[in-house]
Every structure is written in structure tokens, then in C-alpha cells.
Coordinates of C-alpha atoms in Angstrom, one line a residue:
M15 CA 17.7 16.7 4.8
N16 CA 19.2 15.3 7.6
A17 CA 18.9 11.7 8.8
T18 CA 17.0 12.3 11.7
A19 CA 14.3 14.3 9.9
A20 CA 14.2 11.4 7.0
G21 CA 13.7 9.2 10.0
G22 CA 17.5 8.2 10.8
R23 CA 18.8 7.4 13.8
A24 CA 21.0 10.6 14.6
G25 CA 23.7 8.6 17.0
V26 CA 25.1 6.9 14.2
R27 CA 28.7 8.9 13.7
Y28 CA 29.9 6.2 11.0
Q29 CA 28.1 3.7 9.3
P30 CA 29.4 0.4 7.8
D31 CA 30.5 2.1 4.2
E32 CA 32.3 5.0 5.7
K33 CA 35.7 5.2 6.7
P34 CA 36.7 6.6 10.2
S35 CA 39.9 8.1 11.0
A36 CA 42.5 5.0 11.8
P37 CA 42.8 5.7 15.6
L38 CA 39.3 6.0 16.1
A39 CA 38.8 2.6 14.5
L40 CA 41.7 1.0 15.9
G41 CA 40.8 2.3 19.4
V42 CA 37.0 0.9 18.9
G43 CA 38.2 -2.1 17.7
L44 CA 40.4 -2.9 20.9
Q45 CA 37.3 -1.9 23.0
L46 CA 35.8 -4.3 21.4
A47 CA 38.4 -6.9 21.7
V48 CA 39.4 -6.0 25.3
L49 CA 35.8 -5.9 26.8
N50 CA 35.2 -9.5 24.7
I51 CA 38.2 -11.6 25.1
A52 CA 37.3 -12.8 28.5
A53 CA 34.0 -14.0 27.2
I54 CA 35.7 -15.8 24.3
V55 CA 38.1 -17.5 26.9
L56 CA 35.2 -18.6 29.3
I57 CA 33.5 -21.1 27.6
P58 CA 36.6 -23.1 26.5
L59 CA 38.1 -22.9 29.7
V60 CA 34.8 -24.2 31.3
V61 CA 34.8 -27.2 29.3
M62 CA 38.2 -28.0 29.1
R63 CA 38.4 -28.1 32.9
A64 CA 35.1 -29.8 33.3
A65 CA 36.4 -32.5 31.0
G66 CA 39.9 -32.8 32.9
V67 CA 42.0 -32.3 29.9
S68 CA 46.1 -31.5 30.4
E69 CA 46.9 -28.3 31.4
E70 CA 49.3 -27.9 27.9
Y71 CA 46.0 -28.7 25.9
L72 CA 44.1 -26.6 27.4
S73 CA 46.3 -23.7 26.8
W74 CA 46.0 -24.8 22.9
A75 CA 42.7 -25.1 23.4
V76 CA 41.6 -21.2 24.2
L77 CA 44.2 -19.9 22.2
A78 CA 43.0 -21.5 18.9
S79 CA 39.4 -20.3 20.2
V80 CA 40.6 -16.8 20.3
T81 CA 42.7 -17.1 17.0
A82 CA 39.4 -18.7 15.3
C83 CA 37.2 -15.9 16.4
G84 CA 39.9 -13.0 15.3
L85 CA 39.8 -14.8 11.5
A86 CA 36.0 -15.5 11.2
T87 CA 35.4 -11.5 12.8
M88 CA 37.8 -9.9 10.2
L89 CA 35.9 -12.1 7.4
Q90 CA 32.2 -10.8 8.7
S91 CA 33.6 -7.3 8.1
V92 CA 35.2 -7.8 4.8
R93 CA 32.3 -9.6 3.0
A94 CA 34.3 -11.4 0.4
G95 CA 31.5 -12.8 -2.1
R96 CA 29.0 -15.0 -0.3
F97 CA 30.8 -15.0 3.0
G98 CA 30.6 -12.3 6.0
T99 CA 28.0 -9.4 6.4
G100 CA 30.1 -5.8 5.7
H101 CA 29.0 -5.4 9.3
V102 CA 31.0 -5.3 13.1
L103 CA 29.7 -8.7 13.8
L104 CA 31.6 -10.3 16.6
M105 CA 32.4 -14.4 16.3
G106 CA 32.8 -16.0 19.5
T107 CA 32.4 -19.4 21.4
S108 CA 29.0 -20.4 21.8
G109 CA 27.8 -21.9 25.4
A110 CA 25.2 -23.6 24.0
F111 CA 28.2 -25.9 22.6
I112 CA 29.2 -26.2 26.4
P113 CA 26.9 -29.8 27.3
A114 CA 27.8 -31.6 24.3
S115 CA 31.5 -30.6 24.0
I116 CA 32.1 -32.1 27.7
M117 CA 30.3 -34.9 26.7
A118 CA 32.4 -35.5 23.6
L119 CA 36.0 -34.8 25.6
T120 CA 34.6 -37.3 28.4
E121 CA 33.4 -40.0 25.8
G122 CA 36.3 -39.9 23.5
G123 CA 39.1 -37.2 23.9
P124 CA 39.6 -34.4 21.8
A125 CA 39.9 -36.1 18.4
L126 CA 36.3 -37.3 18.8
L127 CA 35.4 -33.5 19.4
A128 CA 37.7 -32.4 16.8
T129 CA 35.5 -34.8 14.4
L130 CA 31.6 -33.7 16.0
V131 CA 33.0 -30.2 15.3
V132 CA 34.0 -30.7 11.8
V133 CA 30.3 -32.5 10.8
A134 CA 28.4 -29.9 12.5
A135 CA 30.3 -27.0 10.6
F136 CA 28.4 -28.2 7.4
I137 CA 24.9 -27.0 9.0
P138 CA 25.3 -23.1 8.8
L139 CA 27.4 -23.8 5.5
V140 CA 23.9 -25.8 3.6
L141 CA 21.5 -23.7 5.7
S142 CA 23.4 -20.4 4.5
W143 CA 23.5 -21.3 1.3
R144 CA 19.4 -21.8 0.7
L145 CA 18.7 -20.0 3.4
S146 CA 15.5 -18.4 1.1
L147 CA 14.1 -21.8 2.0
L148 CA 13.8 -21.1 5.7
Q149 CA 11.9 -17.4 5.4
R150 CA 8.8 -18.6 6.4
I151 CA 10.7 -20.3 9.3
L152 CA 12.8 -18.3 10.7
T153 CA 10.7 -14.9 11.3
P154 CA 11.3 -12.0 13.1
S155 CA 9.2 -13.7 15.8
V156 CA 11.8 -16.3 15.9
S157 CA 14.9 -14.1 15.3
G158 CA 13.8 -11.8 18.1
T159 CA 12.9 -14.5 20.6
V160 CA 16.0 -15.9 20.5
I161 CA 17.9 -12.8 21.5
M162 CA 16.0 -11.8 24.2
L163 CA 16.3 -15.6 25.4
I164 CA 20.6 -14.8 25.6
P165 CA 20.4 -12.5 28.6
V166 CA 17.6 -15.2 30.5
T167 CA 20.7 -17.9 29.5
V168 CA 24.0 -15.8 30.6
L169 CA 22.4 -14.6 34.0
P170 CA 23.4 -17.6 35.6
F171 CA 27.3 -16.4 34.2
V172 CA 27.0 -13.2 35.7
S173 CA 25.6 -14.4 39.1
G174 CA 28.7 -16.7 39.1
L175 CA 31.2 -14.1 38.5
L176 CA 29.5 -12.0 41.5
A177 CA 30.0 -15.2 43.4
T178 CA 33.6 -15.8 43.6
G179 CA 34.7 -15.1 47.7
P180 CA 35.4 -18.1 50.1
D181 CA 32.2 -19.9 50.2
G182 CA 30.8 -18.8 47.0
G183 CA 30.0 -15.7 48.8
A184 CA 31.3 -12.0 47.2
P185 CA 34.8 -10.8 48.3
P186 CA 35.0 -7.2 50.0
G187 CA 35.0 -5.1 47.2
G188 CA 33.6 -6.9 44.7
P189 CA 30.1 -5.2 45.5
L190 CA 31.7 -1.7 45.3
S191 CA 33.2 -2.4 41.9
F192 CA 30.6 -4.0 40.1
F193 CA 27.9 -1.4 41.3
V194 CA 30.6 1.8 40.5
T195 CA 31.2 -0.2 37.1
L196 CA 27.6 -0.7 36.0
I197 CA 26.3 2.9 37.3
L198 CA 29.3 4.5 35.5
I199 CA 28.5 2.9 32.2
G200 CA 24.7 3.6 32.5
C201 CA 25.1 7.4 33.1
L202 CA 27.8 7.9 30.4
A203 CA 25.7 6.0 28.2
L204 CA 22.3 8.1 29.0
R205 CA 23.9 11.1 28.9
G206 CA 27.7 11.4 28.1
T207 CA 28.4 13.2 24.5
G208 CA 31.1 12.6 22.0
A209 CA 34.2 10.8 23.5
L210 CA 32.5 10.3 27.0
R211 CA 29.7 8.5 25.4
L212 CA 32.2 6.3 22.7
W213 CA 34.4 5.7 25.9
A214 CA 31.9 4.9 28.4
P215 CA 32.7 1.2 28.7
V216 CA 36.4 1.3 28.9
I217 CA 35.8 4.2 31.6
G218 CA 33.8 2.4 33.9
V219 CA 35.5 -0.8 33.4
I220 CA 39.1 1.1 34.3
V221 CA 37.5 2.6 36.8
G222 CA 36.1 -0.2 38.6
T223 CA 39.0 -2.4 38.3
A224 CA 41.2 0.6 40.2
I225 CA 38.4 0.6 43.0
A226 CA 38.9 -3.9 43.0
A227 CA 42.7 -3.7 42.9
R228 CA 42.2 -1.5 46.4
Y229 CA 40.6 -4.5 48.2
G230 CA 43.3 -7.2 46.5
L231 CA 41.2 -8.5 43.9
Y232 CA 43.1 -7.5 40.8
D233 CA 45.5 -10.8 39.8
V234 CA 48.9 -9.1 39.4
E235 CA 51.5 -12.0 40.1
R236 CA 49.2 -13.5 36.5
I237 CA 50.8 -10.5 34.8
A238 CA 54.1 -10.2 36.3
A239 CA 54.8 -14.5 35.4
A240 CA 53.6 -13.8 31.7
T241 CA 55.9 -13.0 28.9
W242 CA 55.5 -10.4 26.4
V243 CA 56.2 -12.4 23.3
A244 CA 55.7 -16.2 22.8
L245 CA 54.5 -18.5 19.7
P246 CA 51.8 -20.7 20.6
N247 CA 52.4 -24.5 21.0
P248 CA 50.1 -26.3 18.0
R249 CA 48.4 -29.3 19.6
P250 CA 45.4 -30.2 17.0
P251 CA 44.4 -33.7 18.0
G252 CA 43.4 -35.0 15.2
F253 CA 40.2 -37.0 13.6
D254 CA 38.5 -39.6 15.5
L255 CA 37.0 -41.9 12.2
Q256 CA 36.2 -45.2 13.5
F257 CA 32.5 -43.4 13.9
G258 CA 31.6 -45.4 17.0
S259 CA 28.9 -45.8 19.2
A260 CA 29.7 -42.6 21.1
F261 CA 30.1 -40.6 17.6
W262 CA 26.4 -41.5 16.8
T263 CA 25.0 -40.7 20.1
L264 CA 26.2 -37.0 20.2
L265 CA 26.2 -36.2 16.9
P266 CA 22.2 -35.7 16.8
S267 CA 23.0 -33.2 19.9
F268 CA 25.7 -31.2 17.7
L269 CA 23.4 -31.0 14.9
L270 CA 20.8 -29.3 16.8
V271 CA 23.1 -27.0 18.4
A272 CA 24.4 -26.1 15.2
V273 CA 21.2 -25.1 14.1
I274 CA 20.2 -23.0 17.0
A275 CA 23.8 -21.5 16.9
A276 CA 22.8 -20.8 12.8
I277 CA 19.6 -18.9 14.4
R278 CA 21.8 -17.3 16.5
T279 CA 23.9 -15.9 14.3
M280 CA 21.2 -15.1 11.8
S281 CA 19.6 -13.0 15.0
S282 CA 22.9 -11.4 15.1
A283 CA 23.5 -10.2 11.8
V284 CA 19.7 -8.6 11.5
A285 CA 20.6 -6.6 14.9
V286 CA 23.5 -5.8 13.8
Q287 CA 21.7 -4.4 10.5
R288 CA 19.4 -2.2 13.0
V289 CA 21.8 -0.2 14.7
S290 CA 24.7 0.6 12.1
W291 CA 22.5 2.4 9.1
R292 CA 21.2 6.1 9.8
R293 CA 18.4 5.5 8.1
A294 CA 15.6 3.6 10.8
S295 CA 13.4 2.1 7.4
R296 CA 16.5 0.4 5.8
A297 CA 15.2 -2.9 4.8
T298 CA 17.2 -6.2 6.2
D299 CA 19.8 -7.3 3.6
F300 CA 19.0 -10.9 4.0
R301 CA 22.5 -11.5 1.6
A302 CA 24.4 -9.9 4.6
V303 CA 22.6 -12.8 6.7
Q304 CA 23.7 -15.6 4.8
G305 CA 27.1 -14.5 4.4
A306 CA 26.6 -14.2 8.7
V307 CA 26.0 -17.7 8.8
A308 CA 28.5 -19.0 5.9
V309 CA 31.3 -17.7 8.2
D310 CA 29.8 -19.5 11.5
G311 CA 30.8 -22.7 9.1
V312 CA 33.9 -21.1 8.2
A313 CA 34.4 -20.6 12.0
N314 CA 33.4 -23.9 12.9
L315 CA 35.6 -26.0 10.8
L316 CA 38.6 -24.0 11.9
A317 CA 37.7 -24.9 15.6
G318 CA 37.2 -28.4 14.8
C319 CA 40.5 -28.9 12.8
A320 CA 42.1 -27.2 15.9
G321 CA 40.0 -29.0 18.4
T322 CA 38.1 -26.8 20.9
V323 CA 35.0 -25.7 21.3
P324 CA 32.7 -24.5 18.2
G325 CA 31.0 -21.0 18.1
S326 CA 28.6 -18.1 16.7
A327 CA 28.1 -15.1 16.0
T328 CA 27.6 -13.2 19.3
T329 CA 25.2 -9.9 19.7
T330 CA 28.0 -8.1 21.8
S331 CA 29.2 -6.2 19.1
V332 CA 25.7 -4.7 18.5
P333 CA 25.1 -2.7 21.8
L334 CA 28.9 -1.4 21.8
T335 CA 27.8 -0.5 18.1
Q336 CA 24.6 1.3 19.3
L337 CA 26.4 2.8 22.6
T338 CA 29.5 4.5 20.5
G339 CA 27.6 5.4 17.3
V340 CA 30.7 3.5 15.1
A341 CA 29.7 1.0 12.5
A342 CA 32.7 1.1 10.4
R343 CA 34.3 -2.0 8.8
G344 CA 37.5 -1.1 10.3
V345 CA 36.6 -1.6 13.7
G346 CA 36.3 -5.3 12.8
L347 CA 38.9 -5.8 11.3
A348 CA 40.4 -3.8 14.0
A349 CA 39.1 -6.2 16.4
G350 CA 39.5 -9.8 14.5
A351 CA 43.2 -8.4 14.3
A352 CA 43.4 -7.7 18.1
F353 CA 42.0 -10.9 19.0
I354 CA 44.9 -12.6 16.9
A355 CA 47.5 -10.7 18.4
F356 CA 46.6 -11.3 21.7
A357 CA 47.3 -15.3 21.1
F358 CA 50.9 -13.7 20.1
L359 CA 51.2 -11.7 23.6
P360 CA 50.9 -13.3 26.8
R361 CA 51.7 -10.8 29.1
A362 CA 48.8 -8.5 27.6
F363 CA 46.2 -11.5 27.3
A364 CA 46.9 -11.9 31.2
V365 CA 46.1 -8.1 31.7
V366 CA 42.8 -8.7 30.2
L367 CA 42.2 -12.5 31.7
A368 CA 43.4 -10.2 35.3
I369 CA 40.1 -7.9 35.2
P370 CA 38.0 -8.8 38.0
D371 CA 35.1 -11.0 37.6
P372 CA 32.7 -8.3 39.4
V373 CA 33.9 -5.3 36.9
F374 CA 33.4 -8.0 33.8
A375 CA 29.9 -8.9 35.2
A376 CA 28.5 -5.5 35.4
Y377 CA 29.7 -4.6 32.0
L378 CA 28.3 -8.1 30.8
A379 CA 25.0 -6.6 32.6
V380 CA 24.8 -3.4 30.4
L381 CA 25.0 -5.8 27.3
L382 CA 22.5 -7.9 28.0
A383 CA 19.9 -5.4 29.1
M384 CA 20.2 -3.9 25.9
L385 CA 20.6 -6.9 23.8
F386 CA 17.2 -7.9 25.6
A387 CA 15.4 -4.1 24.3
I388 CA 17.0 -5.2 20.5
G389 CA 15.1 -8.3 20.5
L390 CA 11.8 -6.9 21.7
K391 CA 12.3 -4.5 19.2
I392 CA 13.0 -7.1 16.2
V393 CA 9.9 -9.0 17.3
L394 CA 7.7 -5.7 17.2
Q395 CA 8.9 -4.4 13.9
G396 CA 8.1 -7.8 12.3
G397 CA 4.6 -7.7 13.6
L398 CA 2.9 -9.0 16.6
D399 CA -0.7 -9.9 16.1
V400 CA -2.9 -12.5 18.2
R401 CA -0.5 -15.7 17.0
N402 CA 2.9 -14.1 16.8
G403 CA 2.1 -13.1 20.8
I404 CA 1.6 -16.4 21.3
V405 CA 5.1 -17.7 19.4
V406 CA 6.8 -15.1 20.9
G407 CA 5.3 -15.8 24.8
L408 CA 5.1 -19.6 25.1
A409 CA 8.7 -19.3 23.4
F410 CA 10.2 -16.7 25.6
L411 CA 8.1 -18.6 29.0
T412 CA 9.5 -22.3 28.0
G413 CA 13.1 -20.7 27.8
V414 CA 13.1 -19.3 31.1
S415 CA 11.5 -22.5 33.0
C416 CA 13.7 -24.5 31.3
Q417 CA 17.0 -22.9 32.1
Y418 CA 15.9 -22.5 35.6
G419 CA 14.6 -26.1 36.2
L420 CA 11.2 -24.5 36.7
I421 CA 8.9 -27.4 34.5
F422 CA 10.4 -31.0 34.8
P423 CA 13.9 -30.2 35.6
Q424 CA 15.0 -34.1 35.8
Q425 CA 13.6 -35.0 32.4
V426 CA 14.9 -32.2 30.6
S427 CA 18.2 -32.4 31.8
A428 CA 18.4 -35.7 30.9
F429 CA 17.2 -35.2 27.4
A430 CA 19.7 -35.3 24.5
G431 CA 22.6 -34.7 26.9
G432 CA 20.8 -31.8 28.2
L433 CA 20.0 -29.6 25.2
L434 CA 17.0 -28.0 26.4
A435 CA 18.3 -27.2 29.5
N436 CA 19.9 -24.2 27.7
G437 CA 17.2 -21.9 27.9
M438 CA 18.0 -20.0 24.2
N439 CA 18.2 -23.8 22.6
A440 CA 14.7 -24.8 24.4
G441 CA 13.0 -21.0 23.5
G442 CA 14.4 -21.3 20.1
F443 CA 13.3 -25.0 19.4
T444 CA 9.8 -24.0 20.5
A445 CA 9.5 -20.8 18.5
I446 CA 10.4 -22.9 15.4
A447 CA 8.3 -25.5 16.1
L448 CA 5.1 -23.1 16.8
T449 CA 6.1 -21.4 13.7
L450 CA 6.4 -24.4 11.5
F451 CA 2.9 -25.4 12.8
L452 CA 1.2 -21.9 11.8
R453 CA 2.7 -22.5 8.4
L454 CA 1.4 -26.4 7.7
T455 CA -1.8 -25.4 9.0
E456 CA -2.5 -22.0 7.1
P457 CA -5.0 -22.2 4.2
R458 CA -3.5 -23.3 1.3
R459 CA -2.3 -20.8 -1.4
A460 CA -2.8 -20.6 -4.7
R461 CA 0.4 -20.2 -6.8
I462 CA 1.4 -20.4 -10.6
E463 CA 4.9 -20.2 -12.4
T464 CA 5.9 -18.5 -15.2
E465 CA 8.2 -16.9 -17.2
F466 CA 9.6 -13.4 -15.4
G467 CA 9.2 -10.2 -17.4
P468 CA 6.2 -8.5 -18.6
S469 CA 4.7 -11.2 -20.9
A470 CA 3.6 -12.6 -17.7
L471 CA 1.5 -10.4 -17.4
P472 CA -1.7 -11.9 -19.3
R473 CA -1.5 -14.9 -16.9
V474 CA -1.1 -13.3 -13.8
R475 CA -4.3 -11.4 -14.5
D476 CA -6.0 -14.6 -15.1
F477 CA -4.5 -16.0 -11.9
L478 CA -5.5 -13.2 -10.1
G479 CA -9.3 -13.2 -11.6
T480 CA -9.9 -16.4 -10.6
F481 CA -8.3 -16.4 -6.7
A482 CA -10.2 -13.5 -6.6
A483 CA -13.7 -15.2 -7.6
K484 CA -12.9 -18.4 -5.7
A485 CA -12.0 -16.0 -2.3
G486 CA -15.2 -14.0 -2.9
L487 CA -13.6 -10.7 -3.5
G488 CA -15.4 -7.8 -4.3
E489 CA -14.9 -6.4 -8.4
E490 CA -13.1 -3.4 -6.6
V491 CA -10.7 -5.6 -4.5
A492 CA -10.0 -7.5 -7.5
D493 CA -8.6 -4.9 -9.8
R494 CA -6.6 -3.4 -7.0
L495 CA -4.7 -7.1 -6.4
D496 CA -4.1 -6.7 -10.6
A497 CA -3.5 -3.1 -10.3
A498 CA -0.6 -3.6 -7.9
A499 CA 0.5 -7.3 -9.0
E500 CA 1.3 -5.1 -12.0
E501 CA 3.0 -2.4 -11.0
A502 CA 4.7 -4.8 -8.3
L503 CA 6.4 -7.2 -11.4
L504 CA 7.2 -4.0 -13.5
S505 CA 9.0 -2.4 -10.7
L506 CA 10.9 -6.1 -10.2
T507 CA 11.6 -6.1 -14.4
R508 CA 14.8 -4.5 -15.0
P509 CA 16.2 -4.0 -18.6
E510 CA 17.8 -6.7 -20.1
T511 CA 21.5 -6.1 -20.2
P512 CA 24.3 -7.7 -21.8
G513 CA 24.7 -11.3 -20.9
D514 CA 21.7 -11.5 -18.8
D515 CA 19.6 -14.7 -20.3
A516 CA 16.0 -13.5 -19.5
S517 CA 14.8 -17.0 -20.3
R518 CA 16.6 -18.6 -17.3
R519 CA 14.8 -16.3 -14.8
R520 CA 11.5 -17.9 -13.1
L521 CA 8.6 -16.1 -11.7
V522 CA 6.7 -18.1 -8.5
M523 CA 3.5 -16.3 -7.5
A524 CA 1.7 -16.9 -4.3
A525 CA -2.0 -15.3 -2.9
R526 CA -3.8 -16.1 -0.3
R527 CA -6.3 -14.4 1.9
E528 CA -5.8 -13.1 5.4
A529 CA -7.8 -11.3 8.2
G530 CA -8.5 -8.0 6.4
E531 CA -5.8 -8.3 3.1
V532 CA -4.9 -10.5 0.4
A533 CA -1.0 -11.3 0.3
L534 CA 0.6 -11.7 -2.9
E535 CA 3.9 -13.0 -2.9
F536 CA 6.6 -13.1 -5.6
V537 CA 9.7 -15.0 -5.8
V538 CA 12.3 -13.9 -8.7
A539 CA 15.3 -14.5 -9.5
P540 CA 17.9 -11.8 -7.5
R541 CA 18.4 -7.9 -8.3
D542 CA 20.4 -5.4 -7.0
E543 CA 18.3 -2.9 -5.6
N544 CA 16.0 -3.6 -2.8
L545 CA 12.2 -2.5 -3.7
Q546 CA 11.5 -2.0 -0.1
D547 CA 14.3 0.5 0.2
R548 CA 13.0 2.5 -2.4
L549 CA 9.5 2.8 -1.5
A550 CA 11.0 4.2 1.8
L551 CA 12.8 7.0 -0.1
L552 CA 9.5 7.7 -1.9
S553 CA 7.9 7.9 1.7
G554 CA 10.7 10.5 2.7
E555 CA 9.8 12.5 -0.1
V556 CA 13.5 11.9 -1.2
E557 CA 13.8 13.0 -5.0
E558 CA 14.0 9.2 -7.0
T559 CA 14.8 9.3 -10.8
A560 CA 14.5 5.0 -11.6
E561 CA 12.9 4.5 -14.7
N562 CA 10.1 3.1 -13.5
E563 CA 9.6 5.5 -10.7
V564 CA 5.8 5.8 -11.6
S565 CA 4.8 2.0 -11.0
L566 CA 6.7 2.7 -7.3
R567 CA 4.4 5.5 -6.5
L568 CA 1.2 3.3 -7.9
L569 CA 2.6 0.4 -5.7
R570 CA 2.9 2.4 -2.8
H571 CA -0.5 3.9 -3.1
L572 CA -2.1 0.6 -3.6
A573 CA -0.6 -1.7 -1.2
S574 CA -0.6 -1.3 2.3
S575 CA 2.7 -3.0 3.0
V576 CA 5.4 -4.3 0.7
R577 CA 8.4 -6.6 2.1
H578 CA 11.6 -7.3 -0.2
R579 CA 13.9 -10.1 1.1
Q580 CA 16.9 -10.2 -1.2
Y581 CA 18.9 -13.5 -1.0
Y582 CA 21.9 -14.5 -3.3
D583 CA 19.8 -17.2 -5.1
T584 CA 16.3 -15.6 -4.6
D585 CA 14.4 -12.1 -4.2
I586 CA 11.5 -12.8 -2.4
V587 CA 8.4 -9.6 -2.7
T588 CA 5.4 -10.1 -0.3
V589 CA 3.0 -7.0 -1.3
R590 CA -0.3 -6.9 0.8
V591 CA -3.4 -5.3 -0.3
A592 CA -6.0 -4.4 2.2
V593 CA -9.6 -5.7 1.3
A594 CA -11.8 -2.8 3.0
G595 CA -10.5 0.3 5.4
R596 CA -7.5 1.9 4.8
R597 CA -5.2 1.2 2.1
G598 CA -1.6 2.6 0.7
G599 CA 1.4 4.0 2.0
G600 CA 3.3 1.1 2.7
K601 CA 6.4 0.0 2.8

């Protein structure tokens, strides 16, 4: 059975676990690095120049940012233990940190910035360790909304890139190079095949740059003045350990932004999985999400020690992966190595930085359009009922309104150093707050805790019988709940292996009544296989040889849906059983 027939994506040429040829991996990795190096450099440049630091320290901060992003990008691809996603996930500097970083440099200089960034770096490290505790708050609605707001937040930068002439106007050749680049990339992405589709961004940028160069928009002098190879001049500022009033005033802003940046990384880690595998029904691996957030913490620790702007995983590699169809881990390794190499090759660095702003803006516009679509897809795949629709709608409108000063602009810009003036921050906090409200006000769930395994079945049956009686469910529904819970528990139970201490594994089970359904939630110790993926294989009529195949097939018949979220410390399986109407066929 081919990938398309099984519900797969025909556009994925290489999955993360496949190895393309070295030239192809290197070419796509260089493409990813070249087209994103300017974006990574832009934010520390803006921050350092706004704060008025010396040119020597500015150069060091930019090179340190590029190097930290390169190392973190490689770590994301490798997935070493609990660190990394095992996917092509680009690490970059975060625009959300711009206001707080400028204030830290202004109030206490690079040493204060370094201290605050290092402290804030522990936020993603802690979140990655216990991400399962937040799984009911950081929902697909929250993640998708944050991704949809990224284009809203970045659009002002695109506008600024187009207004680079005298008095803020576009220079001659600027509009032409912008539209040629935009149209060329778009047409090649829509209709190109093979190599044309693969190299669509590079072809568009090269042609657009050639047009801009005819109008004198390409900075050749910068390239000529740069040397071929040079060692960076390290200037780490050290740490401000006095913990004065400026530290305590700015700390809340850094911690809040660190949470938002971690959410963006989670969203990016979910999004990159959506476009990296041929099988569209593949369940999200939340252990990879945990690894992505852990790398966020490592990258920010490096940035803090160097005294530069912190960052997060970006979604720019997601649309490029979708565009090229190459999701192999070697691409991430090549991109990360290219970032580090750029730090030692000033002339190559200058060639990229000399790309005219209108050309870069056109490339960015294509990526933003694809990012919005990816965020919308995540929201829809998570389910968009009335409640989730209100959460997404209010959060998105709040983000747009705050970004463009449509509601109380003076108060918004003054709060927490302008934290909520960033649309992604405002919308992300709104989505989290509304989701938290829903969780706190939902009906109380019935809950038990017992040992994990077949021996727990008598207690589970008693628990479900009591729950069904209190909820006023009929005998038929009660029997289906009992059967679904039994099959789910048997499907999750694996044969004991040498060294597997079953007595330390516990089951926490909860049941709640929802509109037309009963949701059963099983929280157990982790296992290797994803139950949701195995059910999807059965739906695709792929031969299943697992010992508990019968339990899987019965569960698929009894449940309207099954969702399995795997973390390093916890497995969470949610089984929904219809109270009335259609049932079965869930996955």
C-alpha cells in the first residue's frame, strides 16, 4: 500500500528517520541556514543598537547568538536523551524578548541582561521535565493560536523591510524585486516539481537579488571589506549578582516571556511533526515536544552566559520542510553547522547580510502565509467546538488588537514593559487564561488510583458502575464503558520484562460526562508504542501482529475516539465513548 492510499502525504520525500544523499542534505541545510541567518541576526542587532552598546560588543552579541542557535539546532536534530526533537527544528532569537532585553541593557548593561536570561532559562527546563502536568492547559487550541499569531507579530517587520528608502519610502527597484521574488517562489512552490520545488526559495531570492542589484540595492562594498576567515573576539559580560531593584523589576517580564517562548517552541515541535511524516494520522510525540523545550533552556543558558538575546525554536523550518519535502535529521545538522561556520566566515556572513530587504521581505511573506495555515490546521485537528472556537477567536482578536494598538494602546504599552504590546504574547496569555478558566469550571471528574495491570480490572469495574449510576447512564452505555475501559487497559498492559518493576507502576483513572459522550482518562507509566498510532494502522487495514490485536480492534469498535499522549514520565490515554448515536471507528 502506498503512502497516499494509506492517508499519507505524497510530498514527503525523506522522513526524519531516513537518510538522503549527503549533497541533498547539505544543500537543503545550507538553504535553511542562508534564508534564516538574517532573521536570527536582526533581533540582537535591533536590541543592541536600541540600547546603545558599543560596536565591539554588538558584533560579539550577534556572533554569540548565531553560534548558540547553531549548536541548539544541531541538538534538536540529534535528540540526545531528553534533549531534542529528532526533527529539523530551527532555533532562533525571539522577538518576544526585545522590549525586556532593551530595558535590561538600559538599566544595568550586559551583565544584568546575562543574569536575567540565565534565570529565565530555567523556565523551559522545568516545563520540559513536567510537561505532562500542563497537557490540559497547553492544548491544540493554544498551540495553534500562538502559531497563527506569529505572522501577525512579524508583519510590522515585513513592512519595515519594505520601507528602506529616503524618508521611509521604497527605493527604486524595491517593489519590483519584492514582487518578482514573491511571485517566483509562489509559482514554483505551487506548480514546480522535483528540483524546482526543492530550490524554489533559493531561486526566488537569487533572481530577486539580481534585480535589486541592478538598482544598486546590493551592498557590494560590505562584502569587499570583509575578510574570508576570522576568529570571533569573545566578550562575555559576566553576571550582575547584586540583585538590585532593576533585577526584581524586570524579572517578572523575563519569566512571562520565557513561558510564551516555551509555548511557541511546543507549537513549533507539534507543527514540524505534522509535516515531517508520510502518514498523516501519525500521533504527536510529546516526548519530542519535551525535548524541544529542554533545548530551549540549553540555548538560553548559552545566550545568557554570552550576554546576548535569548530565543526559542522557530517555525520557519516547518514551511520549508513542507515546501521541499525533505525532513531528514541530516538537514538540521547541516543547518546548525552552517550557522556556526558563518560565525568564522565574515565574508560569507556579509554575502547573506547584503541581501536587499525587499527580497528578504518577499521570502518572509511566503513563510508567514504557510505558518498561518499550519496553525489553523492544528486548531482544527484538535477539535473546534463552540468553547474552543471562543477561545481561539478571542485570543486571536486580542493578539491582533494589542499588536496594532487597537485597544487601550497607552495602558497596554505601559504594562510590564510593553509585554502585551506583542500580539503573540497577548494572544497566547489570553488563550491560556481562557483554557484555564474552562478547566477550573468544568464538572468535577470522578477519579480513582490503583495498581496498573489486569489486577486493577475489578476496581475499575466497580468505579465505572458507580459513576454510571450517578450519571444516570443506561445499562447499555454502562456496559460499553466497562468493555472500553477493559480493552484500553489490556491494550496498554505490556508483558513484564526482566528488570520491569510492575509494583512501581500506578494507574490514575478519571471519568467525566460531556455532551453526548463519556471521557475516560488513563494516566499510567510510559511505554514504547503509541496506542493511537496502532489504532490508525488498523484503520488503514495494515497487518497488525501485536499480541493484544483483539483488544485493539474491540477498543476501536467501542470508542468514538482514542488519544494517546506520550511523555517521558507519563502516558495519558483519553477514550471517548458515545452515550447515544454513532460509535466505533475512533482513532
